[in-house]
Amino acid sequence: MRLHRLPSALLALLFVSPVFSSIQHPLTTTVSTTLVDALNADPNYTSLLRLLQRARLIPTLNKLNGSTLFAPTNDAIKHHLQHNSLLHAVFHDADFVLTDNVQEQLRQQLFYHLLNYTIAQLPKKLDPQTHKTLHFPRVPLQPPSREPPPSPPWFPLPGGTLGGEPQRVRLSGNDKSTWVGVDAFGNGGTKIVNSTTAGNGIVYGVSKVLEPPSNLAQVVSQQSSASYFHKVLTPTITKLLNSTPELTLFLPVDAAWNALDPYERLYLESEYSTDDLNRILDLHAVVEKGVRYSNTFGKATNLTTLNGSNLEIVVSTEKTTVSSATLVQPDIYASNGVLHLVDSLLIPPGALQLTPEKYLLALNCTRFVSLLHSVDLEALINDTEAKYTILAPSDDVMSLFGGGDLPERGSEELKKMLRYHFIPGRWKPEKLTDGMLLETALEEVGLAGKRQVLTVGVGSDDNKLADKSIRFAGAGTIGKPIEINSTLLYFISRPIIPPVDPLQTALPYLDLSSFLAAIFSTSQAETLRGSPHTSLLIPHNAAFKRLGLLVSAHLLGTSAKQDLEKVLLHHALDTVEYAETLRNGSQHTFSTLEGSDVRFNRLKNGSIYVSPSGGWNGMQAELYVQDRLTNTGVVHELSDILMPRSVDLTVGKLVRAAQGSTMASMATKAGFEWILNGTAPPEGTSWADEGLSGAGWTLLCPTDTAFKDVDLTQLYADSEALREFVSQHLIPSQLSEGASSMYDTNALYNNRPLPLDESPTYSTLRSTSSAYGDLVFRWRDDPENKGNGYVVGIKGARGTDGSADSARVLSWGRSTTAGGGGVIQIDRLLQPYYPPWWISYGAPTGVGISGCVLICLFFYGVRAVWRRDTTEATYEPIGGFGRDDES
């Protein structure tokens, strides 16, 4: 056995009588000679015996006196081997040869299951007990020894990385059971499932293999509450935690690091923070003779850190404090020391304070800093007193932009762009809302020297702040914002370009292209582009159709440039009105560059409608606030076009837009020029006498091609026929009180001169002199021929094929003159209807003949009845006639 080779003190330690003479074993089931005999007698420990044989520890167990063995069961070892490839090979392969001939790792793990005394009584309450094992941690052999192992029995030698002390293990009661390997609060560990008493000790069966504590670097990584420190570990710190023996570490929990400025924390996570991290570790680490477990703390203990600072430890019945921190979890065992968790940092406040510029450099924003220096804006990132929110693109983002994508270095344009990345004030995410506007450090000439703003976009899931996605001027933010003293920093996905002129701003939006094309066709493009401090309201493309095709054709025609320019300028407010003020402001009327006002009507549901100064009754447009920023103000969108009162849409203008010059000529020759001009009928005329001076007129206007088969010379020569023709196409629309239903009630689609749905019938100017003057409108579905659409025809017209008394409606336009009305473009001329003679006289003649026949039949029936009564037979009374009868 060669026991004489071991130190006499060690032999005395191992072979003395048990430490406790009074032994209680509540789980004891059998009594055996030795610990090995106890294991052999129980089939649940065959796996443990095999490992003891491979580690050559059988003689050791036989020689121990009064010891405690925490024996993993077969199931515990089987489960453990599934996660340990080395021990799996040792256990299953009898021929497996370890490069470590001493088999140090296996043997030390088994020693961790051994105590050199018998535990008198297992704890049943939640009151952890600390015990010393026979495991003396050492720095692993590098490389493992290839020398033959010493002769057994192998006994643990005192010494190692814990200052000559063995590793510790805790026991605690919980749920009427005993658990081994628990933490300082009695949590975790493995359950003791049975016990067996032997002559030289006691065996406690455990349901899991006990893992000896690792080095401090590994222990730190296993602490969920110390994950932040593990995150910032550098190779230098990891090596120090692995190799320094007798190290006592007071480590702040994750919540403690929140005391640092968030920007400082991000700095600590960068590659530039190695020196500061080493200094932080030195402020929390103590290396003395012996490990400082919590039971070594007196009521007042002073420890000196590696940095030279003093830690004052005060122990009381309520708590233990370490300088300004509280000890929250003591004695987390490690192979080379101990870890104590504290609730706050042990460093002076503000010790890591840096300027924004240094943090920008540390966080990979070097190119952004360089551009700021090129235009003399470095004061924005070095002023520790000024409060700014900085939007900074990283070098990775800037590398995506070539030299031509950004303004030239040192240029005024670059200076404007960079100023647009600085927002006065500290705008934390919780203060940001979707759609809000923030003023920047850029002072814009087009805004009369006021600060330019940028839009903020905020999206979130479940309204959780952590899930917010934030955008500045369309650029997304990367990661969380960083606070640097009085400055807040957001990393953005691209550089932000300041807003450009309103026309260029609206150009990418295809749904606004029609209005932009109209602007560029006039001389007002530069006015709308450069007028400072304005808000441009741009209608959608569909607005031109909703306006009525004839009105659109008039405005876009070459002869109506002045009307079009007035309409365009009526869409430009001479003030900057952002969405917030439009939704919630108290002002309702705003002046425009055209000279007249528009009125805003805010509904309870949040909708906003804009009414122009002119147009027809009920004209308005829905406002879609967009906050499309420009260098002169803002652009919003409209559903419809606004018509100023300076634009007078007469029937004559709409007739020209309907390509109805022939019809206009006929109306003029027939004396209806006043209708085309939108004026009252001349005094003394029959129309004035009939009270039509306040009426609006709707003219059904055939196109010029509709007259190709009409003899205009003959028609012009017959003034009465000409007037009949024109009167058949004129519908008066004089409104009396309560007659507003004459027009479409949909304010956003009321461009029709007349309501055309539900087959309405309208009287024309000819209706007063003819029973066939009324007109009927109907919707016709005819996909096989000319498609769906409205048709109009003369009411009561019969006996024709409809080619002269009906027409298809092609388009329409509404007049803005008093009384309303407008023009309806049709594809054919409606010729006045004169019924043929068999229709005019056939019915009366038929009624007369039928009446005569009925009269004749009546008298014939009366005569027939009378003749039947006079020829009827008579009879003589029996006995003949009397005398009286004779006389």
PDB file of N, CA and C in Angstrom, residues 746-773:
ATOM      1  N   ASN A 746     -74.341  63.518 -52.377  1.00  0.00           N
ATOM      2  CA  ASN A 746     -72.990  63.114 -52.010  1.00  0.00           C
ATOM      3  C   ASN A 746     -72.044  64.271 -52.285  1.00  0.00           C
ATOM      4  N   ALA A 747     -71.563  64.889 -51.214  1.00  0.00           N
ATOM      5  CA  ALA A 747     -70.746  66.095 -51.387  1.00  0.00           C
ATOM      6  C   ALA A 747     -69.432  65.808 -52.076  1.00  0.00           C
ATOM      7  N   LEU A 748     -68.963  64.575 -52.017  1.00  0.00           N
ATOM      8  CA  LEU A 748     -67.686  64.245 -52.647  1.00  0.00           C
ATOM      9  C   LEU A 748     -67.863  63.740 -54.079  1.00  0.00           C
ATOM     10  N   TYR A 749     -69.120  63.688 -54.560  1.00  0.00           N
ATOM     11  CA  TYR A 749     -69.315  63.244 -55.944  1.00  0.00           C
ATOM     12  C   TYR A 749     -70.543  63.946 -56.515  1.00  0.00           C
ATOM     13  N   ASN A 750     -70.589  65.247 -56.349  1.00  0.00           N
ATOM     14  CA  ASN A 750     -71.751  66.018 -56.792  1.00  0.00           C
ATOM     15  C   ASN A 750     -71.419  66.835 -58.024  1.00  0.00           C
ATOM     16  N   ASN A 751     -70.696  66.231 -58.948  1.00  0.00           N
ATOM     17  CA  ASN A 751     -70.268  66.966 -60.147  1.00  0.00           C
ATOM     18  C   ASN A 751     -71.297  66.922 -61.262  1.00  0.00           C
ATOM     19  N   ARG A 752     -72.433  66.246 -61.086  1.00  0.00           N
ATOM     20  CA  ARG A 752     -73.433  66.139 -62.147  1.00  0.00           C
ATOM     21  C   ARG A 752     -74.344  67.359 -62.150  1.00  0.00           C
ATOM     22  N   PRO A 753     -74.665  67.862 -63.307  1.00  0.00           N
ATOM     23  CA  PRO A 753     -75.617  68.980 -63.364  1.00  0.00           C
ATOM     24  C   PRO A 753     -76.996  68.583 -62.856  1.00  0.00           C
ATOM     25  N   LEU A 754     -77.350  67.293 -63.070  1.00  0.00           N
ATOM     26  CA  LEU A 754     -78.646  66.777 -62.649  1.00  0.00           C
ATOM     27  C   LEU A 754     -78.462  65.378 -62.060  1.00  0.00           C
ATOM     28  N   PRO A 755     -79.284  64.977 -61.109  1.00  0.00           N
ATOM     29  CA  PRO A 755     -79.274  63.575 -60.687  1.00  0.00           C
ATOM     30  C   PRO A 755     -79.758  62.691 -61.826  1.00  0.00           C
ATOM     31  N   LEU A 756     -79.029  61.621 -62.092  1.00  0.00           N
ATOM     32  CA  LEU A 756     -79.357  60.769 -63.234  1.00  0.00           C
ATOM     33  C   LEU A 756     -79.822  59.378 -62.828  1.00  0.00           C
ATOM     34  N   ASP A 757     -79.717  59.052 -61.567  1.00  0.00           N
ATOM     35  CA  ASP A 757     -80.119  57.721 -61.132  1.00  0.00           C
ATOM     36  C   ASP A 757     -81.628  57.635 -60.919  1.00  0.00           C
ATOM     37  N   GLU A 758     -82.144  56.408 -60.849  1.00  0.00           N
ATOM     38  CA  GLU A 758     -83.548  56.115 -60.593  1.00  0.00           C
ATOM     39  C   GLU A 758     -84.462  56.653 -61.690  1.00  0.00           C
ATOM     40  N   SER A 759     -83.957  56.690 -62.932  1.00  0.00           N
ATOM     41  CA  SER A 759     -84.758  57.026 -64.127  1.00  0.00           C
ATOM     42  C   SER A 759     -85.567  58.309 -63.954  1.00  0.00           C
ATOM     43  N   PRO A 760     -84.905  59.430 -63.701  1.00  0.00           N
ATOM     44  CA  PRO A 760     -85.657  60.675 -63.491  1.00  0.00           C
ATOM     45  C   PRO A 760     -86.206  61.233 -64.812  1.00  0.00           C
ATOM     46  N   THR A 761     -87.268  62.006 -64.690  1.00  0.00           N
ATOM     47  CA  THR A 761     -87.888  62.704 -65.830  1.00  0.00           C
ATOM     48  C   THR A 761     -87.744  64.207 -65.589  1.00  0.00           C
ATOM     49  N   TYR A 762     -87.307  64.926 -66.619  1.00  0.00           N
ATOM     50  CA  TYR A 762     -87.116  66.369 -66.506  1.00  0.00           C
ATOM     51  C   TYR A 762     -87.874  67.073 -67.628  1.00  0.00           C
ATOM     52  N   SER A 763     -88.451  68.212 -67.270  1.00  0.00           N
ATOM     53  CA  SER A 763     -89.105  69.054 -68.267  1.00  0.00           C
ATOM     54  C   SER A 763     -88.090  69.941 -68.950  1.00  0.00           C
ATOM     55  N   THR A 764     -88.233  70.113 -70.239  1.00  0.00           N
ATOM     56  CA  THR A 764     -87.353  70.993 -70.995  1.00  0.00           C
ATOM     57  C   THR A 764     -88.085  72.306 -71.254  1.00  0.00           C
ATOM     58  N   LEU A 765     -87.387  73.205 -71.895  1.00  0.00           N
ATOM     59  CA  LEU A 765     -88.014  74.477 -72.252  1.00  0.00           C
ATOM     60  C   LEU A 765     -89.146  74.263 -73.254  1.00  0.00           C
ATOM     61  N   ARG A 766     -89.138  73.144 -73.955  1.00  0.00           N
ATOM     62  CA  ARG A 766     -90.171  72.835 -74.957  1.00  0.00           C
ATOM     63  C   ARG A 766     -91.416  72.211 -74.324  1.00  0.00           C
ATOM     64  N   SER A 767     -91.265  71.777 -73.047  1.00  0.00           N
ATOM     65  CA  SER A 767     -92.385  71.081 -72.412  1.00  0.00           C
ATOM     66  C   SER A 767     -93.615  71.967 -72.264  1.00  0.00           C
ATOM     67  N   THR A 768     -93.426  73.286 -72.213  1.00  0.00           N
ATOM     68  CA  THR A 768     -94.578  74.182 -72.053  1.00  0.00           C
ATOM     69  C   THR A 768     -95.431  74.267 -73.308  1.00  0.00           C
ATOM     70  N   SER A 769     -94.854  73.893 -74.453  1.00  0.00           N
ATOM     71  CA  SER A 769     -95.589  74.006 -75.711  1.00  0.00           C
ATOM     72  C   SER A 769     -95.841  72.661 -76.374  1.00  0.00           C
ATOM     73  N   SER A 770     -95.352  71.575 -75.796  1.00  0.00           N
ATOM     74  CA  SER A 770     -95.522  70.272 -76.423  1.00  0.00           C
ATOM     75  C   SER A 770     -95.646  69.202 -75.352  1.00  0.00           C
ATOM     76  N   ALA A 771     -96.506  68.253 -75.622  1.00  0.00           N
ATOM     77  CA  ALA A 771     -96.639  67.113 -74.714  1.00  0.00           C
ATOM     78  C   ALA A 771     -95.449  66.187 -74.803  1.00  0.00           C
ATOM     79  N   TYR A 772     -94.582  66.416 -75.759  1.00  0.00           N
ATOM     80  CA  TYR A 772     -93.410  65.560 -75.970  1.00  0.00           C
ATOM     81  C   TYR A 772     -92.114  66.336 -75.727  1.00  0.00           C
ATOM     82  N   GLY A 773     -92.160  67.226 -74.761  1.00  0.00           N
ATOM     83  CA  GLY A 773     -90.959  67.987 -74.444  1.00  0.00           C
ATOM     84  C   GLY A 773     -90.132  67.390 -73.299  1.00  0.00           C
TER      85      GLY A 773
END
